[in-house]
PDB file of C-alpha atoms and ligand atoms in Angstrom:
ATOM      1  CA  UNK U 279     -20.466 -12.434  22.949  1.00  0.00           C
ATOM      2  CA  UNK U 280     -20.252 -14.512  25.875  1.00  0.00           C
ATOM      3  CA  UNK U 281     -21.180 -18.246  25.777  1.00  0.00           C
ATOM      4  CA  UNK U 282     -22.394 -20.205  29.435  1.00  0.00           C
ATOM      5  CA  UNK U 283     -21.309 -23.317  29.081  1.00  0.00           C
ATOM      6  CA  UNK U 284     -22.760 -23.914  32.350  1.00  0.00           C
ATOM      7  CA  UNK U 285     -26.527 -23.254  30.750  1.00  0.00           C
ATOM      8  CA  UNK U 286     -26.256 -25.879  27.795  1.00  0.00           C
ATOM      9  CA  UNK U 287     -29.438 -28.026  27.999  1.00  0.00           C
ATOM     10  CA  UNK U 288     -28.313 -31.315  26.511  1.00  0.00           C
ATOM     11  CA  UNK U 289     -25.096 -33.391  25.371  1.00  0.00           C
ATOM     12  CA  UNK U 290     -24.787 -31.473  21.942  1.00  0.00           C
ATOM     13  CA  UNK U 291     -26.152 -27.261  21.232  1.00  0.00           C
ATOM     14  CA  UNK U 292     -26.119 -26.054  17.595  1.00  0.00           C
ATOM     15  CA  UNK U 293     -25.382 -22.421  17.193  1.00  0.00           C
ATOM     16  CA  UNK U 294     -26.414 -19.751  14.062  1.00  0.00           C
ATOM     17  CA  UNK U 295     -25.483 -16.875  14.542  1.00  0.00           C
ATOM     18  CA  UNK U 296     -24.481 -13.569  12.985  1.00  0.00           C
ATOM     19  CA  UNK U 297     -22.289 -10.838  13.792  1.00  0.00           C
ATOM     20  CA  UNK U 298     -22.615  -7.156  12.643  1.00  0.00           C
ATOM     21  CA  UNK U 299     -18.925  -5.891  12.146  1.00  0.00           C
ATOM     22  CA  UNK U 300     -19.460  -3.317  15.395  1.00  0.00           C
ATOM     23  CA  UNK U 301     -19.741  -6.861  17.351  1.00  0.00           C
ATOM     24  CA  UNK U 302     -15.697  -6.961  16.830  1.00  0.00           C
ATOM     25  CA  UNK U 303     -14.663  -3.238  18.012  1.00  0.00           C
ATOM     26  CA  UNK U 304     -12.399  -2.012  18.701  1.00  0.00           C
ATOM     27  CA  UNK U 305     -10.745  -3.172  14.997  1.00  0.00           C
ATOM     28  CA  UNK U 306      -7.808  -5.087  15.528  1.00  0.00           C
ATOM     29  CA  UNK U 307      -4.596  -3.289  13.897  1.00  0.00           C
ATOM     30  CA  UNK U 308      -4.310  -6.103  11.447  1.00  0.00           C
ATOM     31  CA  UNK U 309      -8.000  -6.504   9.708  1.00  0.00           C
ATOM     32  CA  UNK U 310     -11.488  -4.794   9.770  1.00  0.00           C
ATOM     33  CA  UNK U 311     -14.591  -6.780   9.773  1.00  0.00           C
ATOM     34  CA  UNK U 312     -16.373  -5.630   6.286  1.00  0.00           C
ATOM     35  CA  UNK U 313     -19.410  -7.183   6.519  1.00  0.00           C
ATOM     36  CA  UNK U 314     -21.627  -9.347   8.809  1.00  0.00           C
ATOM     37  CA  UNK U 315     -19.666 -12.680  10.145  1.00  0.00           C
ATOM     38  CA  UNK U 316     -21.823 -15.943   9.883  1.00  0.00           C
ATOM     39  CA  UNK U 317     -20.923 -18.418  12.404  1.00  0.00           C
ATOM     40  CA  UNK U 318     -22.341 -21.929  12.569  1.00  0.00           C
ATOM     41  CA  UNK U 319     -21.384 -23.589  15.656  1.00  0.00           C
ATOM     42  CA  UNK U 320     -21.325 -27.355  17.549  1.00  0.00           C
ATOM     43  CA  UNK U 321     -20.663 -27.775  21.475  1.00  0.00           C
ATOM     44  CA  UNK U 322     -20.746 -30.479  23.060  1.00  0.00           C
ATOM     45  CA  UNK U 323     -19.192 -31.616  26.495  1.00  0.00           C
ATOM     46  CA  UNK U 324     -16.166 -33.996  26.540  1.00  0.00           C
ATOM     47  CA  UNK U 325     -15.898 -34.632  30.211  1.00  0.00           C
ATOM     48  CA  UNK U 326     -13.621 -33.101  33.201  1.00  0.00           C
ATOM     49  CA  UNK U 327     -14.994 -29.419  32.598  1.00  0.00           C
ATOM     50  CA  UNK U 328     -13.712 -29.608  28.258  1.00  0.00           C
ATOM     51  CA  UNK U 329     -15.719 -29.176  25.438  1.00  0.00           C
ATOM     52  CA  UNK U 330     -15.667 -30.180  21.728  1.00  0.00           C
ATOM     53  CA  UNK U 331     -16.376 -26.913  19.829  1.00  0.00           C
ATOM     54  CA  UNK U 332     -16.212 -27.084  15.966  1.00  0.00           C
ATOM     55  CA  UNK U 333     -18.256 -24.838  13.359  1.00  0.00           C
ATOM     56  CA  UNK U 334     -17.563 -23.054  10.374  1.00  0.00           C
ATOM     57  CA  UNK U 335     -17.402 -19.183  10.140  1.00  0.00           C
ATOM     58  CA  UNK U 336     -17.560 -17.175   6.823  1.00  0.00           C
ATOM     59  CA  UNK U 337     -16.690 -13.027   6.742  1.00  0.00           C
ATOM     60  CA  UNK U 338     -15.036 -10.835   4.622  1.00  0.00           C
ATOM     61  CA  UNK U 339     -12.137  -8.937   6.065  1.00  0.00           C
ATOM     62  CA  UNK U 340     -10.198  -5.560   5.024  1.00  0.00           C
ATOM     63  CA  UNK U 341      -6.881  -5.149   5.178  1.00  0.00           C
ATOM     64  CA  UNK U 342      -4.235  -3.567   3.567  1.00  0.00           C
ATOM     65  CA  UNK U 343      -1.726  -4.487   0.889  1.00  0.00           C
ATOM     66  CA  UNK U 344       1.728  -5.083   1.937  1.00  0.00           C
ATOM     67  CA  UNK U 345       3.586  -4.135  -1.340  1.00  0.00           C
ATOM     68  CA  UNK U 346       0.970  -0.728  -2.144  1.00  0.00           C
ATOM     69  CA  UNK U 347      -0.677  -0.174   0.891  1.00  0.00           C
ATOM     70  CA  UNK U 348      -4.450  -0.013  -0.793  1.00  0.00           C
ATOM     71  CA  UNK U 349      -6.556  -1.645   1.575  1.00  0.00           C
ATOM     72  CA  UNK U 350      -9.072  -4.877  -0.187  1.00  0.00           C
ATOM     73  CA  UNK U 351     -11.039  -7.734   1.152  1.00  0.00           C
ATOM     74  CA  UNK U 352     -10.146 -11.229   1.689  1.00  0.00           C
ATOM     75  CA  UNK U 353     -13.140 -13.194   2.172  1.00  0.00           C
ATOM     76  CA  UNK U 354     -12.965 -15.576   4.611  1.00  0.00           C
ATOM     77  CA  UNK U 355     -14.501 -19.514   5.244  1.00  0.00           C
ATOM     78  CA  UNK U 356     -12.774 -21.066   8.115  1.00  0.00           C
ATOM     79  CA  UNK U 357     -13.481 -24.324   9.495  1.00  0.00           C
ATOM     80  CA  UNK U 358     -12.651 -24.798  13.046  1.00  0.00           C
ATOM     81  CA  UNK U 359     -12.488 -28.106  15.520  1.00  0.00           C
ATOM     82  CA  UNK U 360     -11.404 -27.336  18.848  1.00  0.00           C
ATOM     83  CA  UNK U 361     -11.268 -27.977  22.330  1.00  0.00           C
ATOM     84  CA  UNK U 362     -11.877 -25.703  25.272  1.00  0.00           C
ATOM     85  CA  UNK U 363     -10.416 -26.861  28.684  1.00  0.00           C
ATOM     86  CA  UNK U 364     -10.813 -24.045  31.554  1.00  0.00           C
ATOM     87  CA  UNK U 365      -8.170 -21.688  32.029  1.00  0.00           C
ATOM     88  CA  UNK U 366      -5.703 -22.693  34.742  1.00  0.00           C
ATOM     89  CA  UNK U 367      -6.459 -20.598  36.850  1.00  0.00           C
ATOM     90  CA  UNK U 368      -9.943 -21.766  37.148  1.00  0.00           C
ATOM     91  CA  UNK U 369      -8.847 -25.545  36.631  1.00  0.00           C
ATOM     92  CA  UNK U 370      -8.821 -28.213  38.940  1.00  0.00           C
ATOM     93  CA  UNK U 371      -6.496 -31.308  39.274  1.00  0.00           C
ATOM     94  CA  UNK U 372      -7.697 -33.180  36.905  1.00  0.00           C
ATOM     95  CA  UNK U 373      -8.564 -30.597  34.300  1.00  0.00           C
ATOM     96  CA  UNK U 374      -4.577 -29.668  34.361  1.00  0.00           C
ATOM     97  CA  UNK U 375      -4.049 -33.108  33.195  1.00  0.00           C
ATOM     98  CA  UNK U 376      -5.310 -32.934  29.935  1.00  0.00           C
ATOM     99  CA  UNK U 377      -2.489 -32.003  27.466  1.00  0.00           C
ATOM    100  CA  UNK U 378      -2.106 -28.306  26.298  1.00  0.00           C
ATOM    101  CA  UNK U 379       0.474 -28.205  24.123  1.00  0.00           C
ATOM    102  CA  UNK U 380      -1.747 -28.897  20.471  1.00  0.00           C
ATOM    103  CA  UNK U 381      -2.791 -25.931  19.009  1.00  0.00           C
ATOM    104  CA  UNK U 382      -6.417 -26.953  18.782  1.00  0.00           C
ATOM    105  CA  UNK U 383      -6.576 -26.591  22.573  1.00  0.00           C
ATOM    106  CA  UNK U 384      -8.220 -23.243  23.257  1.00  0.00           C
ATOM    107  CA  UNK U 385      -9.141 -22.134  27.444  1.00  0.00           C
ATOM    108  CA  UNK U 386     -12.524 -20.732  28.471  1.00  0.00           C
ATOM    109  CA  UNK U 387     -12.842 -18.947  31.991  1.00  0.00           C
ATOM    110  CA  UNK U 388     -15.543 -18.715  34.940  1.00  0.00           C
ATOM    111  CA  UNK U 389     -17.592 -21.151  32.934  1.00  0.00           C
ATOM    112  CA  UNK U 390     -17.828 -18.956  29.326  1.00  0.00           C
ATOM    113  CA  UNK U 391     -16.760 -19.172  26.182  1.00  0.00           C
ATOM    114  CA  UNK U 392     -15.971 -16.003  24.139  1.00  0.00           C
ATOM    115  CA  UNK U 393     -17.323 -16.334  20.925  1.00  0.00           C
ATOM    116  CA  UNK U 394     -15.750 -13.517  19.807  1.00  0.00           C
ATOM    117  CA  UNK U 395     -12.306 -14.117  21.058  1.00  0.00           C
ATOM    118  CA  UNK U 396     -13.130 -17.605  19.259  1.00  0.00           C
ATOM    119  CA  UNK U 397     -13.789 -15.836  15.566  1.00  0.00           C
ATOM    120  CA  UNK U 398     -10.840 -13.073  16.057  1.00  0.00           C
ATOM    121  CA  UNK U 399      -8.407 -16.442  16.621  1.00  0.00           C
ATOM    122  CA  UNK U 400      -9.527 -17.674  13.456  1.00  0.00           C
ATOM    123  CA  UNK U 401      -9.576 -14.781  11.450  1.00  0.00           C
ATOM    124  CA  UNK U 402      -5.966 -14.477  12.415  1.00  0.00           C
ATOM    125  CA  UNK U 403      -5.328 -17.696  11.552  1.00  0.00           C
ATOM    126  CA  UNK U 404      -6.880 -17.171   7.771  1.00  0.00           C
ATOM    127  CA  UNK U 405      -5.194 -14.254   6.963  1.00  0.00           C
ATOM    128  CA  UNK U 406      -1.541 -14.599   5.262  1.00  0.00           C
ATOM    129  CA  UNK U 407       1.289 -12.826   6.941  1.00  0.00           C
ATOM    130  CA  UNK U 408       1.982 -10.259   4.159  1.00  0.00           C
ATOM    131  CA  UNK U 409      -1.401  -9.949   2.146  1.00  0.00           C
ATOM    132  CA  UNK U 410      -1.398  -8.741  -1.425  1.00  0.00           C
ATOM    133  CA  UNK U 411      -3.838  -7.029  -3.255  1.00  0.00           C
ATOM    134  CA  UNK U 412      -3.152  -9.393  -6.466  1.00  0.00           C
ATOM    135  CA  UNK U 413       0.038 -11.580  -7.246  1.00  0.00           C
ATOM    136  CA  UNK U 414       1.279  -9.094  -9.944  1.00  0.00           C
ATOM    137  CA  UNK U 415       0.898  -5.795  -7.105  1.00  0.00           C
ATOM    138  CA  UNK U 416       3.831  -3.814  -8.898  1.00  0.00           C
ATOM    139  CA  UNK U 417       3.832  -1.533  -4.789  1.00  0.00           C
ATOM    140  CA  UNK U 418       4.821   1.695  -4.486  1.00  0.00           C
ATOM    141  CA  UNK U 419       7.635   3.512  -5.985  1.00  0.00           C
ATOM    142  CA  UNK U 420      10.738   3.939  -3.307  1.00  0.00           C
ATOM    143  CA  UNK U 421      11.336   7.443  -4.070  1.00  0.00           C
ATOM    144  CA  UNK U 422       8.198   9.140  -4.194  1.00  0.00           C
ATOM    145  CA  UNK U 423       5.524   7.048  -2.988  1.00  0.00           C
ATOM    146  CA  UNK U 424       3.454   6.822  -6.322  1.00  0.00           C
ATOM    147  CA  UNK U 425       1.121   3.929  -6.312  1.00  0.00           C
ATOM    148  CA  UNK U 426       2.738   1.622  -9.658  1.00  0.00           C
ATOM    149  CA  UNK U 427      -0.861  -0.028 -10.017  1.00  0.00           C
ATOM    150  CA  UNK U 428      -2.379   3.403 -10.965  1.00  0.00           C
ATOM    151  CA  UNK U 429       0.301   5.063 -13.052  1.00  0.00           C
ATOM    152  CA  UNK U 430       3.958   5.681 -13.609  1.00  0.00           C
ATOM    153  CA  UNK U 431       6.165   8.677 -12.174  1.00  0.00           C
ATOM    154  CA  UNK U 432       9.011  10.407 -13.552  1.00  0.00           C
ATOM    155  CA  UNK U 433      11.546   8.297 -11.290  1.00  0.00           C
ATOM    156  CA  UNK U 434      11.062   5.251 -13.159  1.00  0.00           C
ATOM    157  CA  UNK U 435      13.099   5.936 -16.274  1.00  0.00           C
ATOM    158  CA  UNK U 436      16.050   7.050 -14.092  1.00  0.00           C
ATOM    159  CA  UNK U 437      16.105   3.645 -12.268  1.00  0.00           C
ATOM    160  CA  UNK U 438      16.069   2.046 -15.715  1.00  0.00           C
ATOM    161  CA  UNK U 439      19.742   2.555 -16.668  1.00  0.00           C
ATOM    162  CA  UNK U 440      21.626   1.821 -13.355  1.00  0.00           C
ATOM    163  CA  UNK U 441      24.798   2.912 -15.675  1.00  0.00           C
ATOM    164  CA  UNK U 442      23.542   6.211 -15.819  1.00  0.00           C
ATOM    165  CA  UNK U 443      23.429   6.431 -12.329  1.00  0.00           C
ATOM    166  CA  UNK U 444      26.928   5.030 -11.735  1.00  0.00           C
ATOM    167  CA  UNK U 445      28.257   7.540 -14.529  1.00  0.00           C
ATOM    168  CA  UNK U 446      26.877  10.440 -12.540  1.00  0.00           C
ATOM    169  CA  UNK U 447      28.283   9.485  -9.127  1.00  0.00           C
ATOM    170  CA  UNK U 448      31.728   9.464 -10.258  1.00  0.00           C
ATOM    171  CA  UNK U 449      31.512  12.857 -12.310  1.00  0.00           C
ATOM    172  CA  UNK U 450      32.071  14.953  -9.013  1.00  0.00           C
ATOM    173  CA  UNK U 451      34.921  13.016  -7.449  1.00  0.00           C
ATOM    174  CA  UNK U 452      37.168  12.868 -10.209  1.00  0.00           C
ATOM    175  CA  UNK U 453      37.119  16.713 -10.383  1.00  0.00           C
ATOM    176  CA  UNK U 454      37.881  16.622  -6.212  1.00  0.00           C
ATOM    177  CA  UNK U 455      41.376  14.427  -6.975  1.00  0.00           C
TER     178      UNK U 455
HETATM  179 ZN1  LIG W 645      -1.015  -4.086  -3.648  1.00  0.00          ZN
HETATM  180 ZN1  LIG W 646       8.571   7.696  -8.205  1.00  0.00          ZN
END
């Protein structure tokens, strides 16, 4: 959803608005939007074409263990406090003066603001690099794939006793020498 900056009526606009999850398609690869995203939102103009947007978003996001691969929900509550200069390629002189390097800096172009963009930064932002289902996720067994959160398979005794293992190996050379 596209904001016009251009169209706000008076030095400040309040925003309330909420988002089915088909509002962010197509998914991105990292997350899917579970439920309905509420965003509360504050604009207000700064001067030389930048604007102060801050607001508070709340969702609840799948995505999938990194250790077992289930997928679960993170819920999300993000508080955000940025500031939207125009893209440089729509930016004048004086608009390329204002710093750009701060992460809070965010760009709008031809006058709009992509609220969407907006909450897909910040849900980005929320989620940790390498999500787990629960601190104690036990993954997935490296030889056959069962899930160690549901049950057990027959390859965990043999990685047990390492000796074992180290017994067996050097069975077959000895008879070679
Ligand atoms: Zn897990
Ligand atoms: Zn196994």
């Amino acid at each position: 959803m596209l904001l016009d900056l251009n169209k706000l009526r008076g030095a400040h606009e309040h925003f309330e608005r909420t988002f089915a999850p088909a509002a962010f398609d197509p998914p991105d690869s990292d997350y899917r939007v579970a439920a309905p995203v509420e965003l509360v939102l504050d604009v207000h103009p700064l001067g030389g074409g930048a604007f102060g947007v801050a607001g508070r978003m709340k969702a609840r996001l799948q995505v999938v263990c990194s250790r077992c691969l289930d997928p679960f929900e993170v819920p999300v509550d993000a508080s955000f406090d940025l500031r939207y200069v125009p893209h440089a390629d729509d930016a004048g002189e004086v608009e390329r003066e204002i710093g750009e390097d701060d992460l809070t800096t965010a760009h709008y172009r031809d006058g709009m603001l992509d609220l969407i963009d907006l909450m897909r930064e910040q849900f980005m932002l929320a989620l940790p690099m390498k999500p787990l289902c629960s601190e104690d996720c036990r993954g997935l067994c490296a030889e056959c794939g069962t899930n160690l959160n549901k049950g057990q398979c027959d390859c965990a005794p043999r990685w047990e006793d390492p000796r074992l293992a180290a017994l067996k190996s050097l069975l077959p050379r000895e008879k070679e020498n």
